[in-house]
Every structure is written in C-alpha cells, then in structure tokens.
mmCIF file of C-alpha atoms in Angstrom:
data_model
loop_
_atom_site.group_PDB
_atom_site.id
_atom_site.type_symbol
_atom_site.label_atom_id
_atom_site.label_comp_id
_atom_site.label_asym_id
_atom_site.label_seq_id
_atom_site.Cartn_x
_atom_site.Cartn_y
_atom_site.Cartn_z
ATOM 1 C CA UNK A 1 0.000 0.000 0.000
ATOM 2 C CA UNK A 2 2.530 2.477 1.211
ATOM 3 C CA UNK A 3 4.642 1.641 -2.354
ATOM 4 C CA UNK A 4 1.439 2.138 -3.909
ATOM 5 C CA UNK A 5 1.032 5.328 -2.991
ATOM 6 C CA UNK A 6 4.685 6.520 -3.443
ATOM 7 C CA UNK A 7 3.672 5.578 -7.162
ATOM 8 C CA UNK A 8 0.788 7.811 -6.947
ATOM 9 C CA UNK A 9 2.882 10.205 -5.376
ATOM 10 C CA UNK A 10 5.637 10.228 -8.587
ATOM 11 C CA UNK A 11 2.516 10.561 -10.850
ATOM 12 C CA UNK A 12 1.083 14.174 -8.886
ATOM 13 C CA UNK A 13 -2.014 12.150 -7.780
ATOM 14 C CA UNK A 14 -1.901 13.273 -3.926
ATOM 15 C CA UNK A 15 -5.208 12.599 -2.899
ATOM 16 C CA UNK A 16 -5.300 9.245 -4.564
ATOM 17 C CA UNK A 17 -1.834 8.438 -2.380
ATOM 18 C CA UNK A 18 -3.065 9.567 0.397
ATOM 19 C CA UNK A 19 -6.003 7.431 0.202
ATOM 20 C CA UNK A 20 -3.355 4.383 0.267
ATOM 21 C CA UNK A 21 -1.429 6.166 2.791
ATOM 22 C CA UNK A 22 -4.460 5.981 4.789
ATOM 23 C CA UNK A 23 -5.346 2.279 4.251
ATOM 24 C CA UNK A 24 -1.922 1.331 5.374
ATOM 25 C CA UNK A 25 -2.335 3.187 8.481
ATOM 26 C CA UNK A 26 -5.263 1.123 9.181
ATOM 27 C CA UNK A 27 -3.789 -2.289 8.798
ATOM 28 C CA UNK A 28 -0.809 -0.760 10.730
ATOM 29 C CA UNK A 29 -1.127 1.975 12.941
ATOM 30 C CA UNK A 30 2.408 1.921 13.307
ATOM 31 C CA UNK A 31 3.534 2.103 9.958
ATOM 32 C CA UNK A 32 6.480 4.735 10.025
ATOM 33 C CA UNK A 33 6.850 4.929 6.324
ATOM 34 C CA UNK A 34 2.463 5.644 6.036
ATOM 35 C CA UNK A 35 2.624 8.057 8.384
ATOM 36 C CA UNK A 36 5.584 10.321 7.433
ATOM 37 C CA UNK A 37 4.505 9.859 3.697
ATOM 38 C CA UNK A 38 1.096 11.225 4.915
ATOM 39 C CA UNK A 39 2.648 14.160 6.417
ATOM 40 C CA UNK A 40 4.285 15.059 3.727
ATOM 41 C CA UNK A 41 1.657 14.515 0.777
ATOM 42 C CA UNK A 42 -0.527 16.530 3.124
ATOM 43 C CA UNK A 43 1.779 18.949 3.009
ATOM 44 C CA UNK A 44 1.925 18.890 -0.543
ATOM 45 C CA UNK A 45 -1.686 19.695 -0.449
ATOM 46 C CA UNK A 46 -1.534 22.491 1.894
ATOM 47 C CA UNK A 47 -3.510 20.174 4.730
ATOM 48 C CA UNK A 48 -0.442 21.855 7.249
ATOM 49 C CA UNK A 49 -2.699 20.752 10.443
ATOM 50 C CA UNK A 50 -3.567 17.238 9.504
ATOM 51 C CA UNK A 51 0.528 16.870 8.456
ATOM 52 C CA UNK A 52 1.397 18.092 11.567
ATOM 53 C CA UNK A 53 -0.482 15.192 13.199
ATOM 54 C CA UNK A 54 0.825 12.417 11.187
ATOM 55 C CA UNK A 55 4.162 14.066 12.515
ATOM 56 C CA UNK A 56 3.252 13.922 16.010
ATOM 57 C CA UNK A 57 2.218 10.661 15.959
ATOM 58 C CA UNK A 58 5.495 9.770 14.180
ATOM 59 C CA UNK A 59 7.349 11.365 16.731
ATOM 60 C CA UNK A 60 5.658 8.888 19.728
ATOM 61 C CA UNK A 61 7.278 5.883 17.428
ATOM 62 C CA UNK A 62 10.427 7.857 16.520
ATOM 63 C CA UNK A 63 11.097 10.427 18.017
ATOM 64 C CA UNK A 64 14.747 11.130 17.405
ATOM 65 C CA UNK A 65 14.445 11.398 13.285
ATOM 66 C CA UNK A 66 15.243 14.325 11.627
ATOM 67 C CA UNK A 67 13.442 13.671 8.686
ATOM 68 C CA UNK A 68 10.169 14.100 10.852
ATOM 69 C CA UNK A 69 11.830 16.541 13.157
ATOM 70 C CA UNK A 70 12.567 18.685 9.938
ATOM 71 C CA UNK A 71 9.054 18.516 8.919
ATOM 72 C CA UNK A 72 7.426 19.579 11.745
ATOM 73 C CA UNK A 73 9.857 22.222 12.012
ATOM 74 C CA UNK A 74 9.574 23.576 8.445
ATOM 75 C CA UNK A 75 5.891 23.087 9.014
ATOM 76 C CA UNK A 76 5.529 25.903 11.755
ATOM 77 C CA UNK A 77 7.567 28.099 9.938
ATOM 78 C CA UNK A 78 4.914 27.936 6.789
ATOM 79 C CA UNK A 79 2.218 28.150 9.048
ATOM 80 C CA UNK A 80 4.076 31.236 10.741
ATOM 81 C CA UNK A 81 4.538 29.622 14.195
ATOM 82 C CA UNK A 82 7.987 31.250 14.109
ATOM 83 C CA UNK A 83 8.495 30.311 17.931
ATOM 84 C CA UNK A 84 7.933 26.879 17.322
ATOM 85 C CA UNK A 85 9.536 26.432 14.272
ATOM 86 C CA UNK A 86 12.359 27.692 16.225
ATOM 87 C CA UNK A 87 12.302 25.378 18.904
ATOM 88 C CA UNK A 88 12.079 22.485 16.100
ATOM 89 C CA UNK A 89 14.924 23.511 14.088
ATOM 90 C CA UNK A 90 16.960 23.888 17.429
ATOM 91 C CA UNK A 91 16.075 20.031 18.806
ATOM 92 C CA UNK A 92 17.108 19.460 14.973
ATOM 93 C CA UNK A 93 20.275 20.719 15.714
ATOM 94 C CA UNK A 94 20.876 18.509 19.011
ATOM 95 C CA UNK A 95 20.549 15.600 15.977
ATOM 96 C CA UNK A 96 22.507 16.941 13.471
ATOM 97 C CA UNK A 97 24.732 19.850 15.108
ATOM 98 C CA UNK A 98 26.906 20.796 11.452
ATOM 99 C CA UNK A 99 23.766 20.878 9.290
ATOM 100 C CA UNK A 100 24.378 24.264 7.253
ATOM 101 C CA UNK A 101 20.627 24.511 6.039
ATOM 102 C CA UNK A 102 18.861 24.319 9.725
ATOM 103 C CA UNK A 103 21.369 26.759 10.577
ATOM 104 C CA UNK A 104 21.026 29.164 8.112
ATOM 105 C CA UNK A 105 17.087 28.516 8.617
ATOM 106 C CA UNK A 106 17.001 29.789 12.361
ATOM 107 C CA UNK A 107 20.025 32.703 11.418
ATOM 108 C CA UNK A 108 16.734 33.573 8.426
ATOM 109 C CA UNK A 109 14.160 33.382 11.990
ATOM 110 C CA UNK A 110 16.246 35.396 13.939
ATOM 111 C CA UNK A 111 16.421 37.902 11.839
ATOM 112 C CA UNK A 112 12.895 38.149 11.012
ATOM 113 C CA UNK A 113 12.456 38.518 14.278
ATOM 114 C CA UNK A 114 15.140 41.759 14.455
ATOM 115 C CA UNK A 115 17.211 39.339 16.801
ATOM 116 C CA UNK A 116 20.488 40.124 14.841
ATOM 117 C CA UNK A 117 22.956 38.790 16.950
ATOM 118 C CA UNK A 118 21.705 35.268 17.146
ATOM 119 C CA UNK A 119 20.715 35.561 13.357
ATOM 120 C CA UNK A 120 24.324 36.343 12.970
ATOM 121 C CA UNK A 121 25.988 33.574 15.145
ATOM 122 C CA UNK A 122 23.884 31.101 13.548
ATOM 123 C CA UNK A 123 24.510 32.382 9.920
ATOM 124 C CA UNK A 124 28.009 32.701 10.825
ATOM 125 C CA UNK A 125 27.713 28.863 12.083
ATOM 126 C CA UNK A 126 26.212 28.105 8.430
ATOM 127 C CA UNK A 127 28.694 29.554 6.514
ATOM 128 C CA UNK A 128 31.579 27.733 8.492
ATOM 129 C CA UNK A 129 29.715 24.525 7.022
ATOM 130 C CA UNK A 130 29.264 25.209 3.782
ATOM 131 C CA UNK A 131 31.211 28.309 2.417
ATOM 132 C CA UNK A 132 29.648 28.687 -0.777
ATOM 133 C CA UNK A 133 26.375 28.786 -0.016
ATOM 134 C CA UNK A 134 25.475 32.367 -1.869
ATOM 135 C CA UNK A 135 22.692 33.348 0.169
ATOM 136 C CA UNK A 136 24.424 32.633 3.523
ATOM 137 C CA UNK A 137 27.706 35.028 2.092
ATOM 138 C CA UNK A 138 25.312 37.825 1.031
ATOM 139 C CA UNK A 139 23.607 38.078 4.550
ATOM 140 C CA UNK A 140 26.473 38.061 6.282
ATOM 141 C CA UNK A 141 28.129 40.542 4.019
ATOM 142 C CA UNK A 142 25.233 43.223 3.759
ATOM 143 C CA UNK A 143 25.752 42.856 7.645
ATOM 144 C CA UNK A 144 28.652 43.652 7.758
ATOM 145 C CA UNK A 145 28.003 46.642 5.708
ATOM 146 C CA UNK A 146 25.161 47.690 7.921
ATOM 147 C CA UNK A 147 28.080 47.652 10.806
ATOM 148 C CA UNK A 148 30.453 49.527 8.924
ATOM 149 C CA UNK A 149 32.459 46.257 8.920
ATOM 150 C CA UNK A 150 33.754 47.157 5.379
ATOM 151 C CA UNK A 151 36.831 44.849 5.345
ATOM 152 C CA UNK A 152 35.285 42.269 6.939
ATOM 153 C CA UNK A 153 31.887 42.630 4.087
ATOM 154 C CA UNK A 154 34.704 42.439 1.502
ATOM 155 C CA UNK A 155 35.969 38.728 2.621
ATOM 156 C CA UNK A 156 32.656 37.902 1.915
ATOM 157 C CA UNK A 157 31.759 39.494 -1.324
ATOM 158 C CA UNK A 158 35.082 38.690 -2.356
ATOM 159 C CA UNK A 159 34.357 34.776 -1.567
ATOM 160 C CA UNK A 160 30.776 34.997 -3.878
ATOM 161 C CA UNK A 161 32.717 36.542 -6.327
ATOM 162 C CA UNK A 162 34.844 33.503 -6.645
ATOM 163 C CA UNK A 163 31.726 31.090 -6.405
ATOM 164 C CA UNK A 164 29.923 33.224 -9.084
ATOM 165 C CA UNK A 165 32.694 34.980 -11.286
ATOM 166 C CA UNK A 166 30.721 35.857 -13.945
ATOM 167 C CA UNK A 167 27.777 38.231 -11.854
ATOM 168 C CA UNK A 168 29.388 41.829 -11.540
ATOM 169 C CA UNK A 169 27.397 42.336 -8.697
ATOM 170 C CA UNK A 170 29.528 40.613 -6.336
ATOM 171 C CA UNK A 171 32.747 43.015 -7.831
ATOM 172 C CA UNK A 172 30.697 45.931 -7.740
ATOM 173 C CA UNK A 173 30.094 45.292 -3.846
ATOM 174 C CA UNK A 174 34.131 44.390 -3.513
ATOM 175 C CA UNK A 175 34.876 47.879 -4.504
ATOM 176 C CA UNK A 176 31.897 49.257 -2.899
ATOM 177 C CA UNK A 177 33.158 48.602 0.340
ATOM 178 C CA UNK A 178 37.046 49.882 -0.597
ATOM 179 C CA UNK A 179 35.358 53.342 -1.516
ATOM 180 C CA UNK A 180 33.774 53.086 1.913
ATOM 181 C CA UNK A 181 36.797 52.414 3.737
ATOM 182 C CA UNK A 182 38.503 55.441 1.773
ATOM 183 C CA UNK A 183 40.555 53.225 -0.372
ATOM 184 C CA UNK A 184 39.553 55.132 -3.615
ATOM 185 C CA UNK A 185 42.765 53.708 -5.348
ATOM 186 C CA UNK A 186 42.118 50.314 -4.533
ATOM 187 C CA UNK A 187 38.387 50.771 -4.954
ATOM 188 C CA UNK A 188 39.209 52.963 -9.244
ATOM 189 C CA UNK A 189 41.438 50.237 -9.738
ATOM 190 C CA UNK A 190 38.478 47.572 -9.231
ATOM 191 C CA UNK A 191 36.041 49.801 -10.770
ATOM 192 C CA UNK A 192 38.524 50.192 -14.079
ATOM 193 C CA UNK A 193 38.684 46.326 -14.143
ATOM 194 C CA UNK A 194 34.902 45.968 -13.818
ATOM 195 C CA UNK A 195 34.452 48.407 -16.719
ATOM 196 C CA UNK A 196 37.187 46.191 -19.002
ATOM 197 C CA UNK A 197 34.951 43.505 -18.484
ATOM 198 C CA UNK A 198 31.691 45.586 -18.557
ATOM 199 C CA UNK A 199 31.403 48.531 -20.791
ATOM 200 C CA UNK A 200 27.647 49.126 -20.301
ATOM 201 C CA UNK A 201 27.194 48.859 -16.465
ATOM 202 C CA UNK A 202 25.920 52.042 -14.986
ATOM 203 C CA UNK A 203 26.996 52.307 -11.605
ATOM 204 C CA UNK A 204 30.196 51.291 -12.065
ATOM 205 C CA UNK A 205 30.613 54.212 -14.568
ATOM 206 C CA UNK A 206 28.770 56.503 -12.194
ATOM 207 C CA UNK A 207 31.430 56.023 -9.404
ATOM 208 C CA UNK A 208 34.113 55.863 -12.197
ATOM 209 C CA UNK A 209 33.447 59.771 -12.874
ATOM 210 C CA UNK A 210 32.962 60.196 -9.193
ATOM 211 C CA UNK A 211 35.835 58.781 -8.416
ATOM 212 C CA UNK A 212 38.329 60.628 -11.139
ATOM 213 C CA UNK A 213 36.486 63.899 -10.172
ATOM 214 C CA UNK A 214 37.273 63.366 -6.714
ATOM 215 C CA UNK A 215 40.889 62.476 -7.528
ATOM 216 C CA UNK A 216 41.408 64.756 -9.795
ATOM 217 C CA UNK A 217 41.473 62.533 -13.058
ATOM 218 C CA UNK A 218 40.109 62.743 -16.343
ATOM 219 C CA UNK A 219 37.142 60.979 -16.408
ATOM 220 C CA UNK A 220 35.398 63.256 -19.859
ATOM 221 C CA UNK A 221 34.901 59.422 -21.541
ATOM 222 C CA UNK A 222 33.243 57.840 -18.876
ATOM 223 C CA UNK A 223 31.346 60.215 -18.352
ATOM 224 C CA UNK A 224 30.390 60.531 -22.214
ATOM 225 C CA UNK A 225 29.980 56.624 -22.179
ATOM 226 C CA UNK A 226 27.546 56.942 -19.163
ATOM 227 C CA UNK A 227 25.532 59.727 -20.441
ATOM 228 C CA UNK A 228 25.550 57.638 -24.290
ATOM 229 C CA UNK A 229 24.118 54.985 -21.488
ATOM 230 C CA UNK A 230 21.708 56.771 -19.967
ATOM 231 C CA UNK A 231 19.844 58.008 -22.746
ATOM 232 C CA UNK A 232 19.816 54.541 -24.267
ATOM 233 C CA UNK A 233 17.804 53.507 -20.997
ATOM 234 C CA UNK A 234 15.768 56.227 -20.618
ATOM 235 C CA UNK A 235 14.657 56.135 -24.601
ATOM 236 C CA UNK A 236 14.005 52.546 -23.568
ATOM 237 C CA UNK A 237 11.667 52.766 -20.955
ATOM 238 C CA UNK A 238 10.034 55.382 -22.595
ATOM 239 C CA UNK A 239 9.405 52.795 -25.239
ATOM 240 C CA UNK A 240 8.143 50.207 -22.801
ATOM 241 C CA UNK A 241 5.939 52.938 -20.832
ATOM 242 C CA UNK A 242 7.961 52.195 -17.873
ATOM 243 C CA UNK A 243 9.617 55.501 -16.508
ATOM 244 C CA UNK A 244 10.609 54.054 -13.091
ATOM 245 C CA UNK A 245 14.396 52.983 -13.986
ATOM 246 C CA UNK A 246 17.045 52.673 -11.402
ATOM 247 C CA UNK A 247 20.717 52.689 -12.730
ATOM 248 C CA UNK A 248 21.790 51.307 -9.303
ATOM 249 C CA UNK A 249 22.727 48.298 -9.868
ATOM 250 C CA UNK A 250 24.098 47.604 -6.062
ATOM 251 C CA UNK A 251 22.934 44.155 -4.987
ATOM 252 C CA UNK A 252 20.522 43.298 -8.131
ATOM 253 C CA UNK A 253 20.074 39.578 -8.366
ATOM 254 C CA UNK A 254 19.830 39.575 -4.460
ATOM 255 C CA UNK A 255 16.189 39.585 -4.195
ATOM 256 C CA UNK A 256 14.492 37.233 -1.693
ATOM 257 C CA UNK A 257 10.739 36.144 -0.254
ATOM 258 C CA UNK A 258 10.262 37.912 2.606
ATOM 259 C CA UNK A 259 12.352 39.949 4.641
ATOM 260 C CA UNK A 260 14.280 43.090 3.438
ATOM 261 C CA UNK A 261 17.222 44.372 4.645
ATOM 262 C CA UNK A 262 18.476 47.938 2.819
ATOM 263 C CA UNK A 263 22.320 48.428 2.523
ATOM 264 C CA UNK A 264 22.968 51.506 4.890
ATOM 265 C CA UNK A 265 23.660 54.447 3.001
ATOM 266 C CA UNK A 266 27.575 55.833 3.252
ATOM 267 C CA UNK A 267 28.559 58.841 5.315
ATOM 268 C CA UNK A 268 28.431 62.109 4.382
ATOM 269 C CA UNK A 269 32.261 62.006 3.642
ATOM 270 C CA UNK A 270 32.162 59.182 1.164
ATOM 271 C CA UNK A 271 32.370 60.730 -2.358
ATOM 272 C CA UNK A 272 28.531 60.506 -4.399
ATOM 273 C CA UNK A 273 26.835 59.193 -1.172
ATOM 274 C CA UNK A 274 23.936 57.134 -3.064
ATOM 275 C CA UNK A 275 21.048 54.724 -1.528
ATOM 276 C CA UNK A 276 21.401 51.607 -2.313
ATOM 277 C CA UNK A 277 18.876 48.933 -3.319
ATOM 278 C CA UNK A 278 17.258 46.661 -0.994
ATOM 279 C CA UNK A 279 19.043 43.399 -0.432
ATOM 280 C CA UNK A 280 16.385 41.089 0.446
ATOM 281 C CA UNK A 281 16.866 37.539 2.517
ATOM 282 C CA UNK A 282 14.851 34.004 1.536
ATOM 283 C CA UNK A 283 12.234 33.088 3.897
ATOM 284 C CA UNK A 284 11.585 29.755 2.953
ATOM 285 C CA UNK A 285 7.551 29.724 2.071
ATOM 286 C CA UNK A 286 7.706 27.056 -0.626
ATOM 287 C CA UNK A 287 6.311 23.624 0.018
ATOM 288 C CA UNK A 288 8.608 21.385 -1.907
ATOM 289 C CA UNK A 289 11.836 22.098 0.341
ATOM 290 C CA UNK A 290 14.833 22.019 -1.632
ATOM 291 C CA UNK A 291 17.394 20.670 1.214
ATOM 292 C CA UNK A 292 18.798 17.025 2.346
ATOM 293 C CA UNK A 293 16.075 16.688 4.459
ATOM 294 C CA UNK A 294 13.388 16.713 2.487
ATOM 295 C CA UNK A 295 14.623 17.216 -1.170
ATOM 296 C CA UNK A 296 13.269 13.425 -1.938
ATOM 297 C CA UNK A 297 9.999 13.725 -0.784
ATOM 298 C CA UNK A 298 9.382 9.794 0.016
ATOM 299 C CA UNK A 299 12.223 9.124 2.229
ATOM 300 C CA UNK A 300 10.354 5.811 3.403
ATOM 301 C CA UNK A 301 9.101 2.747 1.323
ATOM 302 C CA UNK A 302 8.236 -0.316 2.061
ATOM 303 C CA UNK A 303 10.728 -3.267 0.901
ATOM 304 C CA UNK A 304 8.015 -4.331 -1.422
ATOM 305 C CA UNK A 305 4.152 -3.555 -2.548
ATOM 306 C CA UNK A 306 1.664 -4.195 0.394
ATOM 307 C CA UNK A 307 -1.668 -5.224 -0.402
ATOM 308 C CA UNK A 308 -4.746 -5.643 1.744
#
C-alpha cells in the first residue's frame, strides 16, 4: 500500500496516495513509512494541520528522526509559528549539530524577528559549514556593511565573487566597500577592471566619474559613455511605458521572499553618497523544500508492494 502510494505520489495524484497512505495506516497503525509519507503529501496539499499530526504521531514511534523533526519544524515556519519552528529547528540541531541549512534557517528566523545577533551567530555557524552557499555570504556581508564592517563585508563578497565569477554584482560590492573604507585607489582600480569587463554597467561608470572627479582625473569618456548609457535607458523605458528605472545596480540579483534588509547608506564624507537597493533575505515559504532533508519527498518505502 505504502509503495502504492509513493507511485501515486511520482505521478502528482496526492489525494489518490493519500487514500493508500491511509489504508496502510489502518492495517498498521504503526507504519512509520504511512505516516511520514502522509505528512508530507498533506503537506503537498496544503492540509499543514492534519501533516502536523501524522508528525506527532510519528514522533511517539520515533522520536529522534530528523526527517520528521525537519518537517514539523519547516511546518511551523509555513504556518508562521515562528516560535515553534524555532524550537524544532533547534532540537534538529541537538541531531545533526553541522547541518548548514537548519542553521542558516534559524540565522533567516532570527532575523525576522530583528534578533540580529543570534541571526548572525547562527549564519556565521552556516557559513563555516558550507562556504559557498550564496545566500548565507550575502547576509552576512550586507551585515557587515550595515556595521560599517567594510573589510570584513569584503571577505565575503570577495568569496561569492569567486563562487559566481561571472555576476558583476559581487565586484561591484568588492569595490563598494574599498570606496567606503577610503581606499579610492584600490576601490578605481576595481572599478577600471569591472568596466574592461563591462562597458555598459551604470553604476560602475557613475562612481568611475565620481571617483576621477574626486581624484582629480580625467574621467570626460566615462562620463560621455555613461551619459551615451543613460539616454539609451531612458529612450528605452520610454518605449516600454515604464519611466521608473534605477541605474543602481548595487545588490541586483539579491532579491528574496520575505524579509528586506536595505544596505545603509555611506557617510556624508564618502564621495557621491547614493542609496542603495534593498538586499532582500529568503524566507523559505515554498512547500517542496529544496534541502537534504526533504529534497526526496518519500524518504520511506516499504521493501516491497503491500496489499490488503
């Protein structure tokens, strides 16, 4: 039965699997395999309450899984039981004390909760995990930032530019943070090798002509190139209708469900003090959980097809 279902399952007929989820249940109340599968294909379905259940009944059989303990976990957080899905993720953690992904999950709670010290120790946990994990660098970095931690922000945009050498994002943050510090050769230099590598990007041409104002170099083709640019874009949206352009492009790409944190703007002594765009964080909202958890969804199945 509980095979039968899984095949259900693979074949996006939930109701029909949990039908044989439920049958097994009844010849074995027991049945670990029935009753996580149930959870999660009620899950699937949005039925958060009944999966819930299955889990706590799971948990009187099992109680030290983290498959199930993950569930119920990730459950609360969907529901928005951010307490409990706190204390789940944290009895995870007595199980599996290196896992990167329930770390960086309660650094994401903490910090939807403004609790940005534990959100940091617990991102900061993550990262010492698993190093590339992009989302986990970009938090820690636009904290950083927010702190005026500039050289310590730059280790970590410096490490996503490595994973991701081909998004000038990650370089345009580097030097970012060197024209923060005051570093403005260090910082020209990186902008210069951004521009080698991308003619048409508008910000880092803006802080190019900033910059060689500011030091006193020539900067009359940048700044032709960037207002060439400029009315390319603008011409553009006019086309499309859309007049709401930003040329900013600080952080694009970093966009996240959920919970928005805005780089700080720099002090009044930085040259072309800007805003920056929002950096956003991922709150994870989706059902299908993309983690070793719970990436394959039927983690149980019986040795062979049970019929009743």
């Amino acid at each position: 039965l509980v095979n039968r279902g899984n095949c259900l399952f693979m074949k996006n007929e939930f109701l029909r699997a949990k039908e044989q989820y439920l049958e097994a249940i009844g010849v074995e109340a027991d049945c670990v395999e029935a009753l996580y599968n149930l959870a999660y294909v009620n899950k699937k379905i949005n039925m958060f309450i009944e999966a819930l259940q299955a889990l706590e009944k799971l948990q009187t059989i099992i109680p030290s899984c983290p498959e199930s303990i993950f569930q119920i976990a990730s459950l609360h957080e969907i529901i928005g039981n951010v307490k409990q899905a706190m204390k789940w993720y944290q009895i995870l953690l007595t199980r599996v004390p290196s896992d990167p992904n329930t770390l960086a999950r309660l650094g994401n709670l903490y910090a939807r909760e403004e609790d940005e010290s534990q959100a940091l120790h617990y991102y900061t946990e993550s990262y010492r995990y698993l190093p590339t994990n992009l989302e986990t660098i970009s938090w820690l970095g636009i904290y950083y930032v927010k702190n005026e931690l500039y050289e310590r922000a730059c280790h970590f945009f410096e490490r996503a530019s490595q994973i991701q050498p081909k998004d000038v994002k990650w370089k345009l943050m580097v030097a970012s943070c060197y024209r923060r510090m005051g570093n403005y050769q260090k910082s020209l230099s990186l902008y210069e090798e951004i521009y080698q590598e991308h003619p048409d990007n508008l910000e880092c041409l803006r802080f190019l002509v900033q910059l060689c104002k500011d030091m006193g170099l020539s900067y009359e083709n940048y700044a032709a190139q960037l207002s060439r640019l400029e009315r390319a874009y603008e011409a553009e949206q006019a086309r499309m209708g859309d007049f709401g352009g930003d040329y900013d492009n600080y952080g694009d790409g970093m966009q996240e469900n959920g919970y928005e944190q805005q780089m700080p703007q720099e002090s009044e002594e930085m040259p072309n003090v800007q805003t920056q765009k929002k950096a956003q964080r991922k709150i994870i909202q989706k059902k299908e959980e993309d983690d070793e958890w719970a990436n394959n969804c039927l983690l149980y199945t019986s040795p062979s097809p049970r019929d009743s």
